[in-house]
């Protein structure tokens, strides 16, 4: 799989006890791991195998994007029910390898075993120049907060699926085939505009909370500035996950463009001193009224949706 242009990073892939990767001279290795579990992250009745394979790798690539890194290789371990049709496995691998080819990330190894439900464990290795990875801990009071793209469309689809609707994959690429923002992440790292960055996998309220915790700051978000995605509302934009957009902060004097690598960028708020706001995140409604925003994220949303 992933036979696009051969990766210079992959010295030895599948066929030995370990893959051998060549990291560029003077670079640091990035590594991220993500689990995709049937009935937790996807359902066979809702998600075509092609989409499950795509989303599995997209999660890992999005983490590399969030550091401003270059992906080098990926590893995939699968646990599959013995009665799973081969066509499902083929579809999964096709969805996975299409995305891998597009970003020239070779599959460098993995493992396969059996289990009661489908479990896909993805590892993505990447690289960045030393000290240049964009961390969650770099936000400073006065920084502005930005997001790429729009928020909540993926959760809006999930809400419809939980509600019993049939949603075709073609109806929402954002949910079924999310785009890891690798180019935007790299651009931000190269220009050194961002002070902190994370990808929005669990929902804005949770992921901005991670930046606040790691940077020891608080944040104020303006509800009316949030780029609410198609079919979504403010709640889904704040708490729905699976958007895989980038959330970053930049000093007030940094000139952050409206579009980065073809993706819209929206300023949504400010970073503050922890002592100025009792809650990590405060949201200002359309009338300027402030309320504490508790991190909820999609796990909570999923429980709500089930009721
Ligand atoms: Mg992440």
Coordinates of N, CA and C and ligand atoms in Angstrom, one line a residue, residues 63 136 198-199 201, ligand 1:
X63 N -2.7 14.8 14.3 CA -1.8 15.1 15.4 C -0.4 15.6 14.9
X136 N 1.4 22.7 23.1 CA 0.2 23.2 23.7 C 0.6 24.3 24.8
X198 N -3.0 22.9 18.7 CA -3.6 21.6 19.0 C -4.5 21.3 17.9
X199 N -4.8 20.0 17.7 CA -5.9 19.8 16.7 C -7.2 19.5 17.5
X201 N -9.9 17.4 18.1 CA -10.4 16.1 17.9 C -11.5 15.8 18.9
Ligands
LIG1 MG1 -4.3 15.8 19.0

